[in-house]
PDB file of C-alpha atoms in Angstrom:
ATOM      1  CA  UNK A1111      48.494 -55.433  64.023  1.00  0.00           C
ATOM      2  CA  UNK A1112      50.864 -54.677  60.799  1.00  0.00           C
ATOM      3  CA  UNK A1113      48.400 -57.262  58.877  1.00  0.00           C
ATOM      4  CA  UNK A1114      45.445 -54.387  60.158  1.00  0.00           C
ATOM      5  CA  UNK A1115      47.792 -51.212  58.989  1.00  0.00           C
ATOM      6  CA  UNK A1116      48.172 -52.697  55.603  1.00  0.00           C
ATOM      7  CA  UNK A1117      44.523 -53.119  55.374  1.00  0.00           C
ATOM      8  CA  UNK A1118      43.693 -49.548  56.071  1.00  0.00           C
ATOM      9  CA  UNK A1119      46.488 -48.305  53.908  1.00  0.00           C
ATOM     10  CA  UNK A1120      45.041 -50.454  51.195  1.00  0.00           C
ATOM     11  CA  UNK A1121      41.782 -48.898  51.655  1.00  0.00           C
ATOM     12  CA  UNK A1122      42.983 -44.768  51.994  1.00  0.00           C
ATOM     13  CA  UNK A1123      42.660 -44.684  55.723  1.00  0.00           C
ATOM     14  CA  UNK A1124      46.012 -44.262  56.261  1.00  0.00           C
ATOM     15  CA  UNK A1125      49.200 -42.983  54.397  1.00  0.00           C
ATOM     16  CA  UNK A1126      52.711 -43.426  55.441  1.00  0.00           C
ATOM     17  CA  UNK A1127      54.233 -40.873  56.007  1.00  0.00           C
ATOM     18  CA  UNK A1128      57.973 -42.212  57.047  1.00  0.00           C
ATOM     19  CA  UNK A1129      59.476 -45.582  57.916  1.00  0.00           C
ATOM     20  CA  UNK A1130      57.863 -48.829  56.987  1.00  0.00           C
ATOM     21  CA  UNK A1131      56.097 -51.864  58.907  1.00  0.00           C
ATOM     22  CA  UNK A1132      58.927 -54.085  57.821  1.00  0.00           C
ATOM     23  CA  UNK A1133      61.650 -52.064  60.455  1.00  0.00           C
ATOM     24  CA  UNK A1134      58.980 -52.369  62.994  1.00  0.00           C
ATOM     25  CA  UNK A1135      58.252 -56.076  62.619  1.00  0.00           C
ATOM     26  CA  UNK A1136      62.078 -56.046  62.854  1.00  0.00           C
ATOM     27  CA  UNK A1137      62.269 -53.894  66.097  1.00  0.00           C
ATOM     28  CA  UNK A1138      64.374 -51.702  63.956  1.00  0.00           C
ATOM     29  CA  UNK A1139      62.416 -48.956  63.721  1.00  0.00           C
ATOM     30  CA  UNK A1140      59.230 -46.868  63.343  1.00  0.00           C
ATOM     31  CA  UNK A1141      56.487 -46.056  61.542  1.00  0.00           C
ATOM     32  CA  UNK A1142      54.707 -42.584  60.993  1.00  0.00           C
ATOM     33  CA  UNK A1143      50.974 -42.335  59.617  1.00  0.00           C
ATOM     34  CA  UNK A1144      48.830 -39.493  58.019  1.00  0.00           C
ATOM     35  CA  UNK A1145      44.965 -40.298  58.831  1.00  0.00           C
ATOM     36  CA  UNK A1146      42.209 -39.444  55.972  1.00  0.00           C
ATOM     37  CA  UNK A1147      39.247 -38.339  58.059  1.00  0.00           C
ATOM     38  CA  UNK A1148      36.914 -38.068  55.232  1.00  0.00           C
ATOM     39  CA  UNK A1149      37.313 -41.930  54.464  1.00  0.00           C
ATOM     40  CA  UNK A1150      37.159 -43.072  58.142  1.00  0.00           C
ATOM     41  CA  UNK A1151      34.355 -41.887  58.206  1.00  0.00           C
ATOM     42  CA  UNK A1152      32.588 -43.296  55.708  1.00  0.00           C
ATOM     43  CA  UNK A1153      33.796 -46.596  56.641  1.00  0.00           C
ATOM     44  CA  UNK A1154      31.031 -49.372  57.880  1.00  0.00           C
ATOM     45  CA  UNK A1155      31.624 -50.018  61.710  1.00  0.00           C
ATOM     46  CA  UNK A1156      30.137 -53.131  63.313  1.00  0.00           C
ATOM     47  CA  UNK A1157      30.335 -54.762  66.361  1.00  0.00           C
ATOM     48  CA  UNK A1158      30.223 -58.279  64.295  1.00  0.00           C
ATOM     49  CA  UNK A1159      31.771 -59.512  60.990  1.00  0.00           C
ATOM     50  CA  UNK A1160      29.339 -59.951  58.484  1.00  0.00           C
ATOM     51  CA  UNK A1161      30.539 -63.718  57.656  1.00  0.00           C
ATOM     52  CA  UNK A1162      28.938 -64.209  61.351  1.00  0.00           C
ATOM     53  CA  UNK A1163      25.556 -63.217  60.696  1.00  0.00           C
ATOM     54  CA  UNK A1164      22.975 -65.614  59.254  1.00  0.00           C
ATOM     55  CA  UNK A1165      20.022 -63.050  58.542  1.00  0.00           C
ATOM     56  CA  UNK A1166      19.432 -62.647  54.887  1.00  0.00           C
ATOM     57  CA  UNK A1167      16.757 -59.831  54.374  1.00  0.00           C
ATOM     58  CA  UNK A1168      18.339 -56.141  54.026  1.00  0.00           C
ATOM     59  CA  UNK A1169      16.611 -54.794  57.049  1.00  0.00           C
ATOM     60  CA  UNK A1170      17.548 -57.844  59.399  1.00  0.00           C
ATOM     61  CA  UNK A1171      21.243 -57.607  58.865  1.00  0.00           C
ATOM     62  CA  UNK A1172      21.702 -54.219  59.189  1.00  0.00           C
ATOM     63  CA  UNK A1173      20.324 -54.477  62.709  1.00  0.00           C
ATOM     64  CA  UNK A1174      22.355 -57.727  63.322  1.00  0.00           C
ATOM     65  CA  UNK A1175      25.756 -55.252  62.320  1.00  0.00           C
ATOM     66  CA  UNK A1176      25.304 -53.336  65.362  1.00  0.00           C
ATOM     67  CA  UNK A1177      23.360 -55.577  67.602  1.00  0.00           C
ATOM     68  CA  UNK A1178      25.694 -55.511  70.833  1.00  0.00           C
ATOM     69  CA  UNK A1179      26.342 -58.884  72.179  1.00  0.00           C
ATOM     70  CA  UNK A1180      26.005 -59.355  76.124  1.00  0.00           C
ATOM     71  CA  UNK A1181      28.745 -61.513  77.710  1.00  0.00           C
ATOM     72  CA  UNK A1182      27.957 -64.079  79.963  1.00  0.00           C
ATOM     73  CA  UNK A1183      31.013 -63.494  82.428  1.00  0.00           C
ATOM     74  CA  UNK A1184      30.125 -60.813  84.726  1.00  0.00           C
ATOM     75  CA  UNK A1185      34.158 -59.019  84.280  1.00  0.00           C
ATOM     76  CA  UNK A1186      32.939 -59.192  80.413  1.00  0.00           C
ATOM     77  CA  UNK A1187      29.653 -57.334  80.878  1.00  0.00           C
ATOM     78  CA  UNK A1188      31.472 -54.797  83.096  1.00  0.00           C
ATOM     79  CA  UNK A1189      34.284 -54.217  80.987  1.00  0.00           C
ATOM     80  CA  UNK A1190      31.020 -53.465  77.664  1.00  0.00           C
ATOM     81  CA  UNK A1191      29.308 -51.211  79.961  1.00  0.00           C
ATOM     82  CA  UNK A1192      32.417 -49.462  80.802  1.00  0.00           C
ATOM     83  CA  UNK A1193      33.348 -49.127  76.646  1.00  0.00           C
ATOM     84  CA  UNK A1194      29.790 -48.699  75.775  1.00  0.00           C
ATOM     85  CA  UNK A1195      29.744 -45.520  78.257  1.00  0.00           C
ATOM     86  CA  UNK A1196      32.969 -44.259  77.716  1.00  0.00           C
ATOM     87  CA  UNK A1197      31.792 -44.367  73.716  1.00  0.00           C
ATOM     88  CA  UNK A1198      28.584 -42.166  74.273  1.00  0.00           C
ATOM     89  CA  UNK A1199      30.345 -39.506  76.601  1.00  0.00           C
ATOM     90  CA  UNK A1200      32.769 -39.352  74.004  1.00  0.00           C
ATOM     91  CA  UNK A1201      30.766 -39.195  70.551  1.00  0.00           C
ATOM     92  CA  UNK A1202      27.445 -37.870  72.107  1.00  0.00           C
ATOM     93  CA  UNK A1203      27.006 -33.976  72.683  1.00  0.00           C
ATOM     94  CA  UNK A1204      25.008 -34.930  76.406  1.00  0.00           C
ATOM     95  CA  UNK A1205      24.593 -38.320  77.723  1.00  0.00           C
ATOM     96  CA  UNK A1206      21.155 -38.086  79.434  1.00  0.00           C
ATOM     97  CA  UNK A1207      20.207 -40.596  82.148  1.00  0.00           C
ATOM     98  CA  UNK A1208      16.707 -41.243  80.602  1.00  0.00           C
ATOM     99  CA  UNK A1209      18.483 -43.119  77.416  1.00  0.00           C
ATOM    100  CA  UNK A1210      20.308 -45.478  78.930  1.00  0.00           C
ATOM    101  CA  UNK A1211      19.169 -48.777  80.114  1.00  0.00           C
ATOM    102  CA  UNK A1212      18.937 -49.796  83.519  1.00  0.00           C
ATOM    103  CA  UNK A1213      22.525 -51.468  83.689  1.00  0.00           C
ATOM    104  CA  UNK A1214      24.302 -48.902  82.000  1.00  0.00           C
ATOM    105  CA  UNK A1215      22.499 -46.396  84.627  1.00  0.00           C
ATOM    106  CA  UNK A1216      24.005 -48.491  87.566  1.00  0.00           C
ATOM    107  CA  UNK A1217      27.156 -49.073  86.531  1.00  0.00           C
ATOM    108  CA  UNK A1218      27.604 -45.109  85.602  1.00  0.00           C
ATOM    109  CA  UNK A1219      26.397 -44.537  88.867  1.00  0.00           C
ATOM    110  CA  UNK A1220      28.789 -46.745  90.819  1.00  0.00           C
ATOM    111  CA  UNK A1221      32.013 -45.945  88.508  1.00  0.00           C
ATOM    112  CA  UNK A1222      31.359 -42.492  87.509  1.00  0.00           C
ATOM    113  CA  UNK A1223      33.989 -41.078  89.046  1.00  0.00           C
ATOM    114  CA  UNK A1224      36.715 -43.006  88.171  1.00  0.00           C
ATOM    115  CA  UNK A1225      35.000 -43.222  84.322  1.00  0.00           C
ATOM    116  CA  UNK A1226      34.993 -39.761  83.926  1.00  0.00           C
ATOM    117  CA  UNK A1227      38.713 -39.435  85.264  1.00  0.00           C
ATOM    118  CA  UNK A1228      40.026 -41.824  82.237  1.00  0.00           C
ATOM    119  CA  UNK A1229      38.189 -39.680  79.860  1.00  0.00           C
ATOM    120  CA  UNK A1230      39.523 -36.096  81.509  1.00  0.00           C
ATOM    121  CA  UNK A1231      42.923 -37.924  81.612  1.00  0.00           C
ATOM    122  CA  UNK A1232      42.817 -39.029  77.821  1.00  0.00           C
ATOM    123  CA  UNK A1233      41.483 -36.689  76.161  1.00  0.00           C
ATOM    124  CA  UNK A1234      41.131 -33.164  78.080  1.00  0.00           C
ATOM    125  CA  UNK A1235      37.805 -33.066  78.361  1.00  0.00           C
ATOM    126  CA  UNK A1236      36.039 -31.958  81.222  1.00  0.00           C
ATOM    127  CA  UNK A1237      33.033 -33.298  82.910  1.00  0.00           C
ATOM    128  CA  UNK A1238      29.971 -31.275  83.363  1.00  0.00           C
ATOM    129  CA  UNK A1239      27.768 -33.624  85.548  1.00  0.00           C
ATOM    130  CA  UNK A1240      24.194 -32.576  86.195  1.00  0.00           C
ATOM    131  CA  UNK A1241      21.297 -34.330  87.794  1.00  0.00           C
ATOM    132  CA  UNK A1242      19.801 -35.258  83.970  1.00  0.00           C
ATOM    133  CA  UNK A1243      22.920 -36.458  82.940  1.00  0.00           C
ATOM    134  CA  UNK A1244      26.787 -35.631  81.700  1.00  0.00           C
ATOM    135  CA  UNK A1245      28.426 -33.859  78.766  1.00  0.00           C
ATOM    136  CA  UNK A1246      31.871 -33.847  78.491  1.00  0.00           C
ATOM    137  CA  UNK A1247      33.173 -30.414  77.463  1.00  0.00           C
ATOM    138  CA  UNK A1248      36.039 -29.068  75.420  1.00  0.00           C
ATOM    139  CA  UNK A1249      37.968 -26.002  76.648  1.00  0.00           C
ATOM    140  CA  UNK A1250      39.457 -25.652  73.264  1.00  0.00           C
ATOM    141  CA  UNK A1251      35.969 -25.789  71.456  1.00  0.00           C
ATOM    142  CA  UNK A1252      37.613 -27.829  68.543  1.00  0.00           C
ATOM    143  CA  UNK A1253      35.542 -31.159  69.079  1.00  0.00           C
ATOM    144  CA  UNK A1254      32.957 -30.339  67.208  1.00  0.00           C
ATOM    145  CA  UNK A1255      31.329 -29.997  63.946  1.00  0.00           C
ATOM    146  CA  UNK A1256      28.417 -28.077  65.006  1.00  0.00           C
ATOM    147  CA  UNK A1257      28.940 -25.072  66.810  1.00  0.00           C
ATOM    148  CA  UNK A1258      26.383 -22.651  68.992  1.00  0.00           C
ATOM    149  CA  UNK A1259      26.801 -20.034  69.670  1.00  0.00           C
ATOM    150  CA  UNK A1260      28.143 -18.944  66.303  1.00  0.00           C
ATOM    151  CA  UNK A1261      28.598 -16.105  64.201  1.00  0.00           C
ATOM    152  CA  UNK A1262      25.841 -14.774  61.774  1.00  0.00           C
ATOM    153  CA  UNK A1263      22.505 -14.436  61.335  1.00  0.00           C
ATOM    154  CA  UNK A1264      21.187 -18.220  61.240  1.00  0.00           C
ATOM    155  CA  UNK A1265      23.323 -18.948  64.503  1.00  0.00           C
ATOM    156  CA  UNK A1266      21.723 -15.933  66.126  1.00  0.00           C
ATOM    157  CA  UNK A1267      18.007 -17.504  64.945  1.00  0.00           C
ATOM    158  CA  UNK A1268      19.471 -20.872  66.437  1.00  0.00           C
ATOM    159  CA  UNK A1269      19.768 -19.634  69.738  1.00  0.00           C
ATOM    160  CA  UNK A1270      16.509 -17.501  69.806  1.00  0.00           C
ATOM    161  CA  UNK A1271      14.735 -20.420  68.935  1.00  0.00           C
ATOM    162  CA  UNK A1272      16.313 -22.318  71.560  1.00  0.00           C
ATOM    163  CA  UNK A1273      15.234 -19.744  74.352  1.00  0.00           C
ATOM    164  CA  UNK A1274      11.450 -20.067  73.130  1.00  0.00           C
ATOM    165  CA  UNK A1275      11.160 -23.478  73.333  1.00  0.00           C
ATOM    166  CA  UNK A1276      12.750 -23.557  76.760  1.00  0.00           C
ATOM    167  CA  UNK A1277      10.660 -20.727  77.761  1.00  0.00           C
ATOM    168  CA  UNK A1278       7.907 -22.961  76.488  1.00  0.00           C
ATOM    169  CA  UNK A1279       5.140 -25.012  78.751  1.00  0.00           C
ATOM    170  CA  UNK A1280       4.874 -28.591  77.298  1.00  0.00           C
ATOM    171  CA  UNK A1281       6.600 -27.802  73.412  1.00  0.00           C
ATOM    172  CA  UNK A1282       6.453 -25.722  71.063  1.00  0.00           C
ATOM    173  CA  UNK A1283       4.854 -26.337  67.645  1.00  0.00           C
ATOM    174  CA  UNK A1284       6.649 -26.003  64.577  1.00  0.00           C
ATOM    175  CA  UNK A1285       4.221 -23.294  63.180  1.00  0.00           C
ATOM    176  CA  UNK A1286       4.626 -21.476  66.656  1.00  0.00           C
ATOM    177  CA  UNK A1287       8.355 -21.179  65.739  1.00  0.00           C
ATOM    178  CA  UNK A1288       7.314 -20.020  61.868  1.00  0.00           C
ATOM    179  CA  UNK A1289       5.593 -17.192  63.376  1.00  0.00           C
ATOM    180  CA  UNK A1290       8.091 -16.508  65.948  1.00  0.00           C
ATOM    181  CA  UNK A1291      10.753 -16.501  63.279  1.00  0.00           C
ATOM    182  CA  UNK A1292       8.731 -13.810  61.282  1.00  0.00           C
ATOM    183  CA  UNK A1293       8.347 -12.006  63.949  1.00  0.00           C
ATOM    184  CA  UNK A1294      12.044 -11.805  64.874  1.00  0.00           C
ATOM    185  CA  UNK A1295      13.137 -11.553  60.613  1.00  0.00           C
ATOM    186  CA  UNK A1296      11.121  -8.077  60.723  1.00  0.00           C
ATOM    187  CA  UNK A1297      12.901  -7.155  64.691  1.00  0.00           C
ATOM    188  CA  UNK A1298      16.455  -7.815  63.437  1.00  0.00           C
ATOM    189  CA  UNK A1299      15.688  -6.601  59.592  1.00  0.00           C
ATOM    190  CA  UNK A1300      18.656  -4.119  60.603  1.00  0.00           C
ATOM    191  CA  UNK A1301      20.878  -6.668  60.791  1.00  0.00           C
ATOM    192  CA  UNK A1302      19.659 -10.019  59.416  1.00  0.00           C
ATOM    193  CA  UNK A1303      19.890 -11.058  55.768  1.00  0.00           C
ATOM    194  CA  UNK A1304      17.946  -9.535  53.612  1.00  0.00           C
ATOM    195  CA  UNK A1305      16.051 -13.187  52.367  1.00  0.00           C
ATOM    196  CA  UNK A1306      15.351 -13.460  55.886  1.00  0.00           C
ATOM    197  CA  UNK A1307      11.398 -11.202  55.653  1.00  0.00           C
ATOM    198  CA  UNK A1308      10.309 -13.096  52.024  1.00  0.00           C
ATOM    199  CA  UNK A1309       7.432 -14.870  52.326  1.00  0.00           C
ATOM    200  CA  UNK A1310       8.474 -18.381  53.477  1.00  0.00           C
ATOM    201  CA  UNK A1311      11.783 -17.878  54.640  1.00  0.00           C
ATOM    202  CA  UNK A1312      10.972 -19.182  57.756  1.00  0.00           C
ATOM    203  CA  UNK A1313      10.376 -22.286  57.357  1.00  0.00           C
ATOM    204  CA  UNK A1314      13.878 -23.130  55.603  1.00  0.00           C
ATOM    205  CA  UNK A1315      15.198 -20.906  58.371  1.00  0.00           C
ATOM    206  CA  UNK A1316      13.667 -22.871  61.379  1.00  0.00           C
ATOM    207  CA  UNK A1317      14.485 -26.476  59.925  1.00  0.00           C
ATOM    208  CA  UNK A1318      18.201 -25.485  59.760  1.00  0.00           C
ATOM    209  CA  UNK A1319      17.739 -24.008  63.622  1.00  0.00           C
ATOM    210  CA  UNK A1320      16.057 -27.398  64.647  1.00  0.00           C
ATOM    211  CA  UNK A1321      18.390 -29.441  62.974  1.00  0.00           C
ATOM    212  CA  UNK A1322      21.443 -28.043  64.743  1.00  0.00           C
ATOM    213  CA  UNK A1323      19.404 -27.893  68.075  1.00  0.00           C
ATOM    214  CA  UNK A1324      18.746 -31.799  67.143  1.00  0.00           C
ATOM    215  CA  UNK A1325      22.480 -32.502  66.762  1.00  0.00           C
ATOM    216  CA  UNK A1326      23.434 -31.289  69.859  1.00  0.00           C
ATOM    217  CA  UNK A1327      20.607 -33.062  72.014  1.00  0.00           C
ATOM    218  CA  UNK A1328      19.174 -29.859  73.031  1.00  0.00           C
ATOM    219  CA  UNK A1329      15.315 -30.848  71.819  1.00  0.00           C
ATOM    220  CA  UNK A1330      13.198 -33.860  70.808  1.00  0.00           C
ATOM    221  CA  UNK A1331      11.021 -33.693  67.912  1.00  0.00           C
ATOM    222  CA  UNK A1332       7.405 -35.791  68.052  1.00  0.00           C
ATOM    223  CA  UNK A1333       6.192 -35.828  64.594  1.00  0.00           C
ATOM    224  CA  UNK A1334       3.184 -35.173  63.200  1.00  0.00           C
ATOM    225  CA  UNK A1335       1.297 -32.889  61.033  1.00  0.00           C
ATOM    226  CA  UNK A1336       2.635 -29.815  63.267  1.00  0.00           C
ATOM    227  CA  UNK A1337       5.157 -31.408  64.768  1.00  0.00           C
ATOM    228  CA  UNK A1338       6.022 -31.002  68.588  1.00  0.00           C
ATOM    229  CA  UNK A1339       9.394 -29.602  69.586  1.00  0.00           C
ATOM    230  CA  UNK A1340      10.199 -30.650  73.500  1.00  0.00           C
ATOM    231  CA  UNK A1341      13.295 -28.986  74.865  1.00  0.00           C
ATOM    232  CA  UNK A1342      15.407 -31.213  76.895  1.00  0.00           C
ATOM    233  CA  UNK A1343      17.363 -30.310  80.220  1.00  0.00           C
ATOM    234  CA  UNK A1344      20.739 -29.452  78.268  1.00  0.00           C
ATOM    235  CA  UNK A1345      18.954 -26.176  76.558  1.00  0.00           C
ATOM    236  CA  UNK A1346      19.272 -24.682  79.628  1.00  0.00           C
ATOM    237  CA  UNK A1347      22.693 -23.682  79.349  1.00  0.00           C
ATOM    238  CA  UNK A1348      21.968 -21.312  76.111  1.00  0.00           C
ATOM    239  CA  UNK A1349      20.664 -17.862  76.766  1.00  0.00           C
ATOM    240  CA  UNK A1350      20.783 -14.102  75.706  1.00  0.00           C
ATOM    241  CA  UNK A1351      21.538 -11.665  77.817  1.00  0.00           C
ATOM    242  CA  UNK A1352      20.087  -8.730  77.494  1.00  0.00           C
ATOM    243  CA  UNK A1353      20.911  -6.075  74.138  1.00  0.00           C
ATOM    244  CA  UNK A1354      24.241  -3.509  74.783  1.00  0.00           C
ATOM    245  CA  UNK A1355      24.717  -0.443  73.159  1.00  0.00           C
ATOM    246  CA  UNK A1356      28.280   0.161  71.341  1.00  0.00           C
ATOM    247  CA  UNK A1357      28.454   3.698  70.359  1.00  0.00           C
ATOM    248  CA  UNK A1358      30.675   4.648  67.442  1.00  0.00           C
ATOM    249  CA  UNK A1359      34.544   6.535  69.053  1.00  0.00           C
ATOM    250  CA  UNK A1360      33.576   9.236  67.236  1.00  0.00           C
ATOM    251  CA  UNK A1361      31.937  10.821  63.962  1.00  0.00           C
ATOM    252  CA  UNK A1362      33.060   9.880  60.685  1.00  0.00           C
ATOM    253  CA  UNK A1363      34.397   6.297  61.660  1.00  0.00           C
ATOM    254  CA  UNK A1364      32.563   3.498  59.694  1.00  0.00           C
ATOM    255  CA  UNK A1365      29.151   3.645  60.606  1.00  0.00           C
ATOM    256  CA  UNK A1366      27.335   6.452  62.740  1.00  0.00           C
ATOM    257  CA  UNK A1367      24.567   4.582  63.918  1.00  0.00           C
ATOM    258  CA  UNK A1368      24.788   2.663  67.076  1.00  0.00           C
ATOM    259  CA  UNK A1369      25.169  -1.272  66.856  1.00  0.00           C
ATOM    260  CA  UNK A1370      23.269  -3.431  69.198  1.00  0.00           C
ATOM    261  CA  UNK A1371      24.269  -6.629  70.184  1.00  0.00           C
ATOM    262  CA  UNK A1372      22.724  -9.772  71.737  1.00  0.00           C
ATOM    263  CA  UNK A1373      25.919 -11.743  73.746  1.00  0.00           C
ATOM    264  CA  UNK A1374      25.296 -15.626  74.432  1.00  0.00           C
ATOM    265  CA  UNK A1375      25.745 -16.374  78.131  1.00  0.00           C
ATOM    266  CA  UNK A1376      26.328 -20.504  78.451  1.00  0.00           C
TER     267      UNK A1376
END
């Protein structure tokens, strides 16, 4: 294990702070770490060492990196389903049903319980567990680095968008949601940006909304020359209630005119 810290403090993953591996190899003593994110991050993670894979074309060992290797002993395979599963709840936004393979579908179903018990217990996470599948959600909303609902105009777009292709019978097409998002620039002009009614705005406007809707596994995009937008079952938990009027304490405070709001219920 100290052989492993050294590595990553050679490489800028980690920085001592205090105490050094030589007093713990000793049992005399401690060590304290500082983590860079930004370079963990950026580091390659594989599931096999690259001295252990034979293919020699760009493409092939790339996929050999992260191919997942099934044990033959059935405690093995149990104990990867159980890691594999406990990875997705943890780094994916929703774990649907419908994208996982048969095995990983039984297993969750047999152990869910006690699977989603080690997360809660580790990590303070809670389980939201619906018939399409689980997302494990953070009271403190710090787990994240895409956020909706949000503040500002784009995040208000966001979840507009996301009501419309809900609200939508089989998809939505991309130029549907250009000309709903023109629509809405000249409904909200009050309170939008002002970039937001130029000619073409939407379009820069709606990839931004879809690519944050993408992130958080609330659509599926089919390309194509228009491409299709399909909502999936988590979407359902963003909506707008309807608008409230605030009305100014009295005349002569910052603004006369009455602001209307649009809250997110989730």
């Amino acid at each position: 294990m100290v052989a492993v810290v050294r590595l990553l403090l050679h490489w800028g993953v980690l920085r001592r702070v205090a105490g050094d591996e030589e007093a713990y190899l000793g049992a005399g003593g401690d060590v304290l770490y500082d983590v860079d994110r930004h370079v963990i991050a950026g580091l390659l993670a594989a599931s096999r060492g690259p001295s252990m894979i034979d293919e020699s074309t760009g493409p092939g060992r790339l996929a050999a990196l992260t191919q997942e290797v099934v044990p033959d002993v059935e405690d093995a395979r149990n104990r990867a389903l159980r890691q594999r599963l406990t990875r997705l709840l943890l780094e994916q936004p929703v774990v649907y049903h419908d994208e996982l393979t048969e095995a990983e579908r039984a297993y969750l179903t047999s152990q869910r319980h006690a699977l989603l018990t080690r997360v809660t217990q580790f990590t303070g996470l809670v389980a939201e567990v619906r018939a399409e599948g689980i997302a494990m959600v953070d009271p403190e909303d710090e787990l994240t680095d895409v956020r909706m609902p949000a503040e500002g105009m784009q995040s208000h777009l966001t979840l507009l968008l996301a009501e419309h292709i809900a609200a939508g019978d089989g998809g939505v097409r991309v130029s549907e949601l250009h000309r709903r998002t023109r629509e809405l620039a000249v409904e909200h002009r009050s309170y939008w940006r002002k970039h937001a009614t130029d000619p073409g705005a939407e379009v820069d406007l709606v990839a931004t909304a879809l690519e944050a809707l993408r992130a958080l596994k609330l659509i599926r995009v089919e390309p194509g020359a228009d491409p299709l937008v399909l909502p999936r079952p988590a979407i359902a938990r963003y909506a707008l209630a309807e608008p409230t009027i605030r009305e100014p304490a009295a005349r002569g405070t910052a603004t006369d005119k009455s602001e209307r709001s649009r809250e997110p219920v989730r």
